Amino acid sequence: MSLLTLLPFIVLIGAMFLMTRSAKKKQQEAIEMRNQMQPGSGVRTIGGMYATVKEVNEDTVLLDAGPGVDLMFAKNAIGAVLSDDEYNRIVHGIEHDLKSDADVVPDDASSLTGTDEPADAAVSDDKPVDFGKKDAADEPVADEPADAKADEQPKKTDGGSEAK
């Protein structure tokens, strides 16, 4: 046999070795990450649930998912151990940012008006709000008689007697 016929097999075996080596390396990193879990750290399960570690056992983890909700998971079900800042940002919406002293955009527009009175007191005028739409009863009556308006519009007919 020549070296040329063995070359594809050698390349295939080398590629398989590299793929299994990288998969084993990722698996070992995941095991280390799960072993570093401590009570109080935030985690994300492989199902996407965020919780706080309450107790770590040999093969299981007790998670606190909310007030009065304790869940037992296998260690293999933990997808990621999160840093405190990342966990608070995702779960509680707390942004730990250096710009926290900067101006904050208010949630409502009442603080943008510049008045100290409540928003309900400013709108308490008894005048109705005009939205630009008028009812037929609100239209002013014209000085012209109704007969003059009727003459301006062409009358509809059913075809007339001349068509027969």
mmCIF file with all atom_site columns, C-alpha atoms in Angstrom:
data_model
loop_
_atom_site.group_PDB
_atom_site.id
_atom_site.type_symbol
_atom_site.label_atom_id
_atom_site.label_alt_id
_atom_site.label_comp_id
_atom_site.label_asym_id
_atom_site.label_entity_id
_atom_site.label_seq_id
_atom_site.pdbx_PDB_ins_code
_atom_site.Cartn_x
_atom_site.Cartn_y
_atom_site.Cartn_z
_atom_site.occupancy
_atom_site.B_iso_or_equiv
_atom_site.pdbx_formal_charge
_atom_site.auth_seq_id
_atom_site.auth_comp_id
_atom_site.auth_asym_id
_atom_site.auth_atom_id
_atom_site.pdbx_PDB_model_num
ATOM 1   C CA . MET A 1 1   ? 0.000   0.000  0.000   1.00 0.00 ? 1   MET A CA 1
ATOM 2   C CA . SER A 1 2   ? 1.120   3.434  -0.733  1.00 0.00 ? 2   SER A CA 1
ATOM 3   C CA . LEU A 1 3   ? 1.112   6.413  1.590   1.00 0.00 ? 3   LEU A CA 1
ATOM 4   C CA . LEU A 1 4   ? -1.365  8.176  -0.686  1.00 0.00 ? 4   LEU A CA 1
ATOM 5   C CA . THR A 1 5   ? -4.106  5.625  -0.003  1.00 0.00 ? 5   THR A CA 1
ATOM 6   C CA . LEU A 1 6   ? -3.582  5.829  3.783   1.00 0.00 ? 6   LEU A CA 1
ATOM 7   C CA . LEU A 1 7   ? -3.630  9.655  3.906   1.00 0.00 ? 7   LEU A CA 1
ATOM 8   C CA . PRO A 1 8   ? -7.471  10.070 3.992   1.00 0.00 ? 8   PRO A CA 1
ATOM 9   C CA . PHE A 1 9   ? -7.728  7.584  6.876   1.00 0.00 ? 9   PHE A CA 1
ATOM 10  C CA . ILE A 1 10  ? -4.996  9.357  8.828   1.00 0.00 ? 10  ILE A CA 1
ATOM 11  C CA . VAL A 1 11  ? -6.702  12.746 8.354   1.00 0.00 ? 11  VAL A CA 1
ATOM 12  C CA . LEU A 1 12  ? -10.065 11.275 9.425   1.00 0.00 ? 12  LEU A CA 1
ATOM 13  C CA . ILE A 1 13  ? -8.606  9.729  12.589  1.00 0.00 ? 13  ILE A CA 1
ATOM 14  C CA . GLY A 1 14  ? -6.803  12.994 13.435  1.00 0.00 ? 14  GLY A CA 1
ATOM 15  C CA . ALA A 1 15  ? -10.025 15.028 13.049  1.00 0.00 ? 15  ALA A CA 1
ATOM 16  C CA . MET A 1 16  ? -11.935 12.602 15.281  1.00 0.00 ? 16  MET A CA 1
ATOM 17  C CA . PHE A 1 17  ? -9.211  12.846 17.921  1.00 0.00 ? 17  PHE A CA 1
ATOM 18  C CA . LEU A 1 18  ? -9.327  16.669 17.900  1.00 0.00 ? 18  LEU A CA 1
ATOM 19  C CA . MET A 1 19  ? -13.141 16.752 18.136  1.00 0.00 ? 19  MET A CA 1
ATOM 20  C CA . THR A 1 20  ? -13.298 14.347 21.078  1.00 0.00 ? 20  THR A CA 1
ATOM 21  C CA . ARG A 1 21  ? -10.492 16.209 22.829  1.00 0.00 ? 21  ARG A CA 1
ATOM 22  C CA . SER A 1 22  ? -12.332 19.560 22.603  1.00 0.00 ? 22  SER A CA 1
ATOM 23  C CA . ALA A 1 23  ? -15.598 17.954 23.758  1.00 0.00 ? 23  ALA A CA 1
ATOM 24  C CA . LYS A 1 24  ? -13.844 16.397 26.768  1.00 0.00 ? 24  LYS A CA 1
ATOM 25  C CA . LYS A 1 25  ? -12.257 19.759 27.594  1.00 0.00 ? 25  LYS A CA 1
ATOM 26  C CA . LYS A 1 26  ? -15.678 21.503 27.568  1.00 0.00 ? 26  LYS A CA 1
ATOM 27  C CA . GLN A 1 27  ? -17.157 18.732 29.697  1.00 0.00 ? 27  GLN A CA 1
ATOM 28  C CA . GLN A 1 28  ? -14.340 19.059 32.225  1.00 0.00 ? 28  GLN A CA 1
ATOM 29  C CA . GLU A 1 29  ? -14.859 22.847 32.426  1.00 0.00 ? 29  GLU A CA 1
ATOM 30  C CA . ALA A 1 30  ? -18.589 22.304 33.064  1.00 0.00 ? 30  ALA A CA 1
ATOM 31  C CA . ILE A 1 31  ? -17.818 19.864 35.880  1.00 0.00 ? 31  ILE A CA 1
ATOM 32  C CA . GLU A 1 32  ? -15.414 22.356 37.464  1.00 0.00 ? 32  GLU A CA 1
ATOM 33  C CA . MET A 1 33  ? -17.990 25.122 37.190  1.00 0.00 ? 33  MET A CA 1
ATOM 34  C CA . ARG A 1 34  ? -20.640 22.974 38.912  1.00 0.00 ? 34  ARG A CA 1
ATOM 35  C CA . ASN A 1 35  ? -18.197 21.993 41.655  1.00 0.00 ? 35  ASN A CA 1
ATOM 36  C CA . GLN A 1 36  ? -17.465 25.671 42.384  1.00 0.00 ? 36  GLN A CA 1
ATOM 37  C CA . MET A 1 37  ? -21.126 26.378 43.221  1.00 0.00 ? 37  MET A CA 1
ATOM 38  C CA . GLN A 1 38  ? -21.646 27.712 46.719  1.00 0.00 ? 38  GLN A CA 1
ATOM 39  C CA . PRO A 1 39  ? -24.791 28.600 48.649  1.00 0.00 ? 39  PRO A CA 1
ATOM 40  C CA . GLY A 1 40  ? -25.887 32.109 47.691  1.00 0.00 ? 40  GLY A CA 1
ATOM 41  C CA . SER A 1 41  ? -24.587 32.085 44.125  1.00 0.00 ? 41  SER A CA 1
ATOM 42  C CA . GLY A 1 42  ? -26.984 32.653 41.230  1.00 0.00 ? 42  GLY A CA 1
ATOM 43  C CA . VAL A 1 43  ? -27.400 29.954 38.602  1.00 0.00 ? 43  VAL A CA 1
ATOM 44  C CA . ARG A 1 44  ? -29.245 29.294 35.359  1.00 0.00 ? 44  ARG A CA 1
ATOM 45  C CA . THR A 1 45  ? -30.548 25.786 34.726  1.00 0.00 ? 45  THR A CA 1
ATOM 46  C CA . ILE A 1 46  ? -30.394 24.097 31.345  1.00 0.00 ? 46  ILE A CA 1
ATOM 47  C CA . GLY A 1 47  ? -34.136 24.778 31.110  1.00 0.00 ? 47  GLY A CA 1
ATOM 48  C CA . GLY A 1 48  ? -33.568 28.535 31.450  1.00 0.00 ? 48  GLY A CA 1
ATOM 49  C CA . MET A 1 49  ? -34.743 29.025 35.056  1.00 0.00 ? 49  MET A CA 1
ATOM 50  C CA . TYR A 1 50  ? -32.800 31.475 37.228  1.00 0.00 ? 50  TYR A CA 1
ATOM 51  C CA . ALA A 1 51  ? -32.448 30.693 40.927  1.00 0.00 ? 51  ALA A CA 1
ATOM 52  C CA . THR A 1 52  ? -30.168 31.053 43.931  1.00 0.00 ? 52  THR A CA 1
ATOM 53  C CA . VAL A 1 53  ? -28.247 28.078 45.293  1.00 0.00 ? 53  VAL A CA 1
ATOM 54  C CA . LYS A 1 54  ? -29.456 27.206 48.755  1.00 0.00 ? 54  LYS A CA 1
ATOM 55  C CA . GLU A 1 55  ? -27.619 23.934 49.405  1.00 0.00 ? 55  GLU A CA 1
ATOM 56  C CA . VAL A 1 56  ? -25.055 21.869 47.467  1.00 0.00 ? 56  VAL A CA 1
ATOM 57  C CA . ASN A 1 57  ? -24.883 18.083 47.859  1.00 0.00 ? 57  ASN A CA 1
ATOM 58  C CA . GLU A 1 58  ? -22.791 15.475 46.084  1.00 0.00 ? 58  GLU A CA 1
ATOM 59  C CA . ASP A 1 59  ? -25.119 14.925 43.108  1.00 0.00 ? 59  ASP A CA 1
ATOM 60  C CA . THR A 1 60  ? -27.939 17.400 43.742  1.00 0.00 ? 60  THR A CA 1
ATOM 61  C CA . VAL A 1 61  ? -28.459 21.114 44.297  1.00 0.00 ? 61  VAL A CA 1
ATOM 62  C CA . LEU A 1 62  ? -31.260 22.738 46.291  1.00 0.00 ? 62  LEU A CA 1
ATOM 63  C CA . LEU A 1 63  ? -32.327 25.973 44.562  1.00 0.00 ? 63  LEU A CA 1
ATOM 64  C CA . ASP A 1 64  ? -34.378 28.868 45.921  1.00 0.00 ? 64  ASP A CA 1
ATOM 65  C CA . ALA A 1 65  ? -36.549 29.962 42.989  1.00 0.00 ? 65  ALA A CA 1
ATOM 66  C CA . GLY A 1 66  ? -38.625 32.467 44.956  1.00 0.00 ? 66  GLY A CA 1
ATOM 67  C CA . PRO A 1 67  ? -40.207 33.087 48.330  1.00 0.00 ? 67  PRO A CA 1
ATOM 68  C CA . GLY A 1 68  ? -41.121 29.676 49.700  1.00 0.00 ? 68  GLY A CA 1
ATOM 69  C CA . VAL A 1 69  ? -40.147 27.796 46.511  1.00 0.00 ? 69  VAL A CA 1
ATOM 70  C CA . ASP A 1 70  ? -37.281 25.338 46.977  1.00 0.00 ? 70  ASP A CA 1
ATOM 71  C CA . LEU A 1 71  ? -36.431 23.020 44.084  1.00 0.00 ? 71  LEU A CA 1
ATOM 72  C CA . MET A 1 72  ? -34.109 20.016 43.995  1.00 0.00 ? 72  MET A CA 1
ATOM 73  C CA . PHE A 1 73  ? -32.083 19.682 40.792  1.00 0.00 ? 73  PHE A CA 1
ATOM 74  C CA . ALA A 1 74  ? -29.333 17.338 39.655  1.00 0.00 ? 74  ALA A CA 1
ATOM 75  C CA . LYS A 1 75  ? -25.964 19.052 39.373  1.00 0.00 ? 75  LYS A CA 1
ATOM 76  C CA . ASN A 1 76  ? -25.933 18.201 35.670  1.00 0.00 ? 76  ASN A CA 1
ATOM 77  C CA . ALA A 1 77  ? -29.037 20.374 35.201  1.00 0.00 ? 77  ALA A CA 1
ATOM 78  C CA . ILE A 1 78  ? -27.102 23.558 36.075  1.00 0.00 ? 78  ILE A CA 1
ATOM 79  C CA . GLY A 1 79  ? -26.214 25.312 32.830  1.00 0.00 ? 79  GLY A CA 1
ATOM 80  C CA . ALA A 1 80  ? -24.229 28.245 34.194  1.00 0.00 ? 80  ALA A CA 1
ATOM 81  C CA . VAL A 1 81  ? -23.086 29.755 37.461  1.00 0.00 ? 81  VAL A CA 1
ATOM 82  C CA . LEU A 1 82  ? -23.557 33.513 37.163  1.00 0.00 ? 82  LEU A CA 1
ATOM 83  C CA . SER A 1 83  ? -21.663 36.357 38.764  1.00 0.00 ? 83  SER A CA 1
ATOM 84  C CA . ASP A 1 84  ? -23.565 38.465 41.305  1.00 0.00 ? 84  ASP A CA 1
ATOM 85  C CA . ASP A 1 85  ? -23.776 41.464 38.947  1.00 0.00 ? 85  ASP A CA 1
ATOM 86  C CA . GLU A 1 86  ? -25.076 39.376 36.049  1.00 0.00 ? 86  GLU A CA 1
ATOM 87  C CA . TYR A 1 87  ? -27.630 37.554 38.241  1.00 0.00 ? 87  TYR A CA 1
ATOM 88  C CA . ASN A 1 88  ? -28.960 40.831 39.700  1.00 0.00 ? 88  ASN A CA 1
ATOM 89  C CA . ARG A 1 89  ? -29.143 42.385 36.227  1.00 0.00 ? 89  ARG A CA 1
ATOM 90  C CA . ILE A 1 90  ? -31.139 39.481 34.793  1.00 0.00 ? 90  ILE A CA 1
ATOM 91  C CA . VAL A 1 91  ? -33.392 38.540 37.717  1.00 0.00 ? 91  VAL A CA 1
ATOM 92  C CA . HIS A 1 92  ? -33.922 41.810 39.588  1.00 0.00 ? 92  HIS A CA 1
ATOM 93  C CA . GLY A 1 93  ? -33.279 44.280 36.767  1.00 0.00 ? 93  GLY A CA 1
ATOM 94  C CA . ILE A 1 94  ? -30.561 46.021 38.794  1.00 0.00 ? 94  ILE A CA 1
ATOM 95  C CA . GLU A 1 95  ? -27.929 47.606 36.623  1.00 0.00 ? 95  GLU A CA 1
ATOM 96  C CA . HIS A 1 96  ? -24.602 48.041 38.362  1.00 0.00 ? 96  HIS A CA 1
ATOM 97  C CA . ASP A 1 97  ? -23.230 50.897 36.327  1.00 0.00 ? 97  ASP A CA 1
ATOM 98  C CA . LEU A 1 98  ? -20.795 53.709 36.922  1.00 0.00 ? 98  LEU A CA 1
ATOM 99  C CA . LYS A 1 99  ? -23.262 56.124 35.319  1.00 0.00 ? 99  LYS A CA 1
ATOM 100 C CA . SER A 1 100 ? -25.765 55.694 38.146  1.00 0.00 ? 100 SER A CA 1
ATOM 101 C CA . ASP A 1 101 ? -25.186 59.293 39.279  1.00 0.00 ? 101 ASP A CA 1
ATOM 102 C CA . ALA A 1 102 ? -26.247 60.627 35.877  1.00 0.00 ? 102 ALA A CA 1
ATOM 103 C CA . ASP A 1 103 ? -29.709 61.994 35.122  1.00 0.00 ? 103 ASP A CA 1
ATOM 104 C CA . VAL A 1 104 ? -32.372 59.333 34.980  1.00 0.00 ? 104 VAL A CA 1
ATOM 105 C CA . VAL A 1 105 ? -35.243 59.479 32.521  1.00 0.00 ? 105 VAL A CA 1
ATOM 106 C CA . PRO A 1 106 ? -38.520 59.421 34.499  1.00 0.00 ? 106 PRO A CA 1
ATOM 107 C CA . ASP A 1 107 ? -41.122 56.723 33.979  1.00 0.00 ? 107 ASP A CA 1
ATOM 108 C CA . ASP A 1 108 ? -43.953 59.224 33.554  1.00 0.00 ? 108 ASP A CA 1
ATOM 109 C CA . ALA A 1 109 ? -44.222 62.661 32.029  1.00 0.00 ? 109 ALA A CA 1
ATOM 110 C CA . SER A 1 110 ? -45.570 64.362 35.165  1.00 0.00 ? 110 SER A CA 1
ATOM 111 C CA . SER A 1 111 ? -42.079 65.276 36.338  1.00 0.00 ? 111 SER A CA 1
ATOM 112 C CA . LEU A 1 112 ? -41.327 66.956 33.018  1.00 0.00 ? 112 LEU A CA 1
ATOM 113 C CA . THR A 1 113 ? -44.041 69.633 33.328  1.00 0.00 ? 113 THR A CA 1
ATOM 114 C CA . GLY A 1 114 ? -42.133 71.727 35.852  1.00 0.00 ? 114 GLY A CA 1
ATOM 115 C CA . THR A 1 115 ? -45.112 72.242 38.161  1.00 0.00 ? 115 THR A CA 1
ATOM 116 C CA . ASP A 1 116 ? -45.337 70.924 41.674  1.00 0.00 ? 116 ASP A CA 1
ATOM 117 C CA . GLU A 1 117 ? -49.064 70.206 41.596  1.00 0.00 ? 117 GLU A CA 1
ATOM 118 C CA . PRO A 1 118 ? -50.242 66.668 40.847  1.00 0.00 ? 118 PRO A CA 1
ATOM 119 C CA . ALA A 1 119 ? -51.164 65.705 37.309  1.00 0.00 ? 119 ALA A CA 1
ATOM 120 C CA . ASP A 1 120 ? -54.850 65.186 38.205  1.00 0.00 ? 120 ASP A CA 1
ATOM 121 C CA . ALA A 1 121 ? -55.178 68.760 39.536  1.00 0.00 ? 121 ALA A CA 1
ATOM 122 C CA . ALA A 1 122 ? -53.824 70.244 36.292  1.00 0.00 ? 122 ALA A CA 1
ATOM 123 C CA . VAL A 1 123 ? -56.491 68.489 34.202  1.00 0.00 ? 123 VAL A CA 1
ATOM 124 C CA . SER A 1 124 ? -59.385 69.284 36.526  1.00 0.00 ? 124 SER A CA 1
ATOM 125 C CA . ASP A 1 125 ? -60.728 72.105 34.311  1.00 0.00 ? 125 ASP A CA 1
ATOM 126 C CA . ASP A 1 126 ? -64.427 71.586 33.646  1.00 0.00 ? 126 ASP A CA 1
ATOM 127 C CA . LYS A 1 127 ? -64.130 72.427 29.937  1.00 0.00 ? 127 LYS A CA 1
ATOM 128 C CA . PRO A 1 128 ? -64.534 69.514 27.542  1.00 0.00 ? 128 PRO A CA 1
ATOM 129 C CA . VAL A 1 129 ? -61.487 68.582 25.528  1.00 0.00 ? 129 VAL A CA 1
ATOM 130 C CA . ASP A 1 130 ? -61.821 69.257 21.790  1.00 0.00 ? 130 ASP A CA 1
ATOM 131 C CA . PHE A 1 131 ? -60.390 66.377 19.775  1.00 0.00 ? 131 PHE A CA 1
ATOM 132 C CA . GLY A 1 132 ? -61.222 67.968 16.416  1.00 0.00 ? 132 GLY A CA 1
ATOM 133 C CA . LYS A 1 133 ? -64.168 65.682 15.714  1.00 0.00 ? 133 LYS A CA 1
ATOM 134 C CA . LYS A 1 134 ? -67.637 67.234 15.686  1.00 0.00 ? 134 LYS A CA 1
ATOM 135 C CA . ASP A 1 135 ? -71.031 65.609 15.897  1.00 0.00 ? 135 ASP A CA 1
ATOM 136 C CA . ALA A 1 136 ? -73.861 66.547 13.507  1.00 0.00 ? 136 ALA A CA 1
ATOM 137 C CA . ALA A 1 137 ? -75.800 68.104 16.400  1.00 0.00 ? 137 ALA A CA 1
ATOM 138 C CA . ASP A 1 138 ? -72.858 70.375 17.247  1.00 0.00 ? 138 ASP A CA 1
ATOM 139 C CA . GLU A 1 139 ? -72.574 71.872 13.743  1.00 0.00 ? 139 GLU A CA 1
ATOM 140 C CA . PRO A 1 140 ? -73.735 75.494 13.447  1.00 0.00 ? 140 PRO A CA 1
ATOM 141 C CA . VAL A 1 141 ? -76.945 76.029 11.523  1.00 0.00 ? 141 VAL A CA 1
ATOM 142 C CA . ALA A 1 142 ? -76.384 77.881 8.262   1.00 0.00 ? 142 ALA A CA 1
ATOM 143 C CA . ASP A 1 143 ? -78.366 80.990 7.308   1.00 0.00 ? 143 ASP A CA 1
ATOM 144 C CA . GLU A 1 144 ? -79.387 79.460 3.958   1.00 0.00 ? 144 GLU A CA 1
ATOM 145 C CA . PRO A 1 145 ? -82.722 77.658 3.724   1.00 0.00 ? 145 PRO A CA 1
ATOM 146 C CA . ALA A 1 146 ? -82.763 73.901 3.355   1.00 0.00 ? 146 ALA A CA 1
ATOM 147 C CA . ASP A 1 147 ? -84.255 74.152 -0.160  1.00 0.00 ? 147 ASP A CA 1
ATOM 148 C CA . ALA A 1 148 ? -81.186 75.981 -1.429  1.00 0.00 ? 148 ALA A CA 1
ATOM 149 C CA . LYS A 1 149 ? -78.895 73.198 -0.230  1.00 0.00 ? 149 LYS A CA 1
ATOM 150 C CA . ALA A 1 150 ? -81.096 70.596 -1.855  1.00 0.00 ? 150 ALA A CA 1
ATOM 151 C CA . ASP A 1 151 ? -80.829 72.362 -5.211  1.00 0.00 ? 151 ASP A CA 1
ATOM 152 C CA . GLU A 1 152 ? -77.028 72.342 -5.078  1.00 0.00 ? 152 GLU A CA 1
ATOM 153 C CA . GLN A 1 153 ? -76.815 68.559 -4.954  1.00 0.00 ? 153 GLN A CA 1
ATOM 154 C CA . PRO A 1 154 ? -77.940 66.550 -7.968  1.00 0.00 ? 154 PRO A CA 1
ATOM 155 C CA . LYS A 1 155 ? -80.924 64.366 -7.343  1.00 0.00 ? 155 LYS A CA 1
ATOM 156 C CA . LYS A 1 156 ? -80.647 60.634 -7.795  1.00 0.00 ? 156 LYS A CA 1
ATOM 157 C CA . THR A 1 157 ? -83.154 58.977 -10.088 1.00 0.00 ? 157 THR A CA 1
ATOM 158 C CA . ASP A 1 158 ? -83.966 55.406 -10.950 1.00 0.00 ? 158 ASP A CA 1
ATOM 159 C CA . GLY A 1 159 ? -83.200 55.843 -14.600 1.00 0.00 ? 159 GLY A CA 1
ATOM 160 C CA . GLY A 1 160 ? -86.102 58.043 -15.578 1.00 0.00 ? 160 GLY A CA 1
ATOM 161 C CA . SER A 1 161 ? -88.994 57.429 -17.938 1.00 0.00 ? 161 SER A CA 1
ATOM 162 C CA . GLU A 1 162 ? -87.003 58.563 -20.969 1.00 0.00 ? 162 GLU A CA 1
ATOM 163 C CA . ALA A 1 163 ? -84.875 55.427 -20.914 1.00 0.00 ? 163 ALA A CA 1
ATOM 164 C CA . LYS A 1 164 ? -87.854 53.191 -21.824 1.00 0.00 ? 164 LYS A CA 1
#
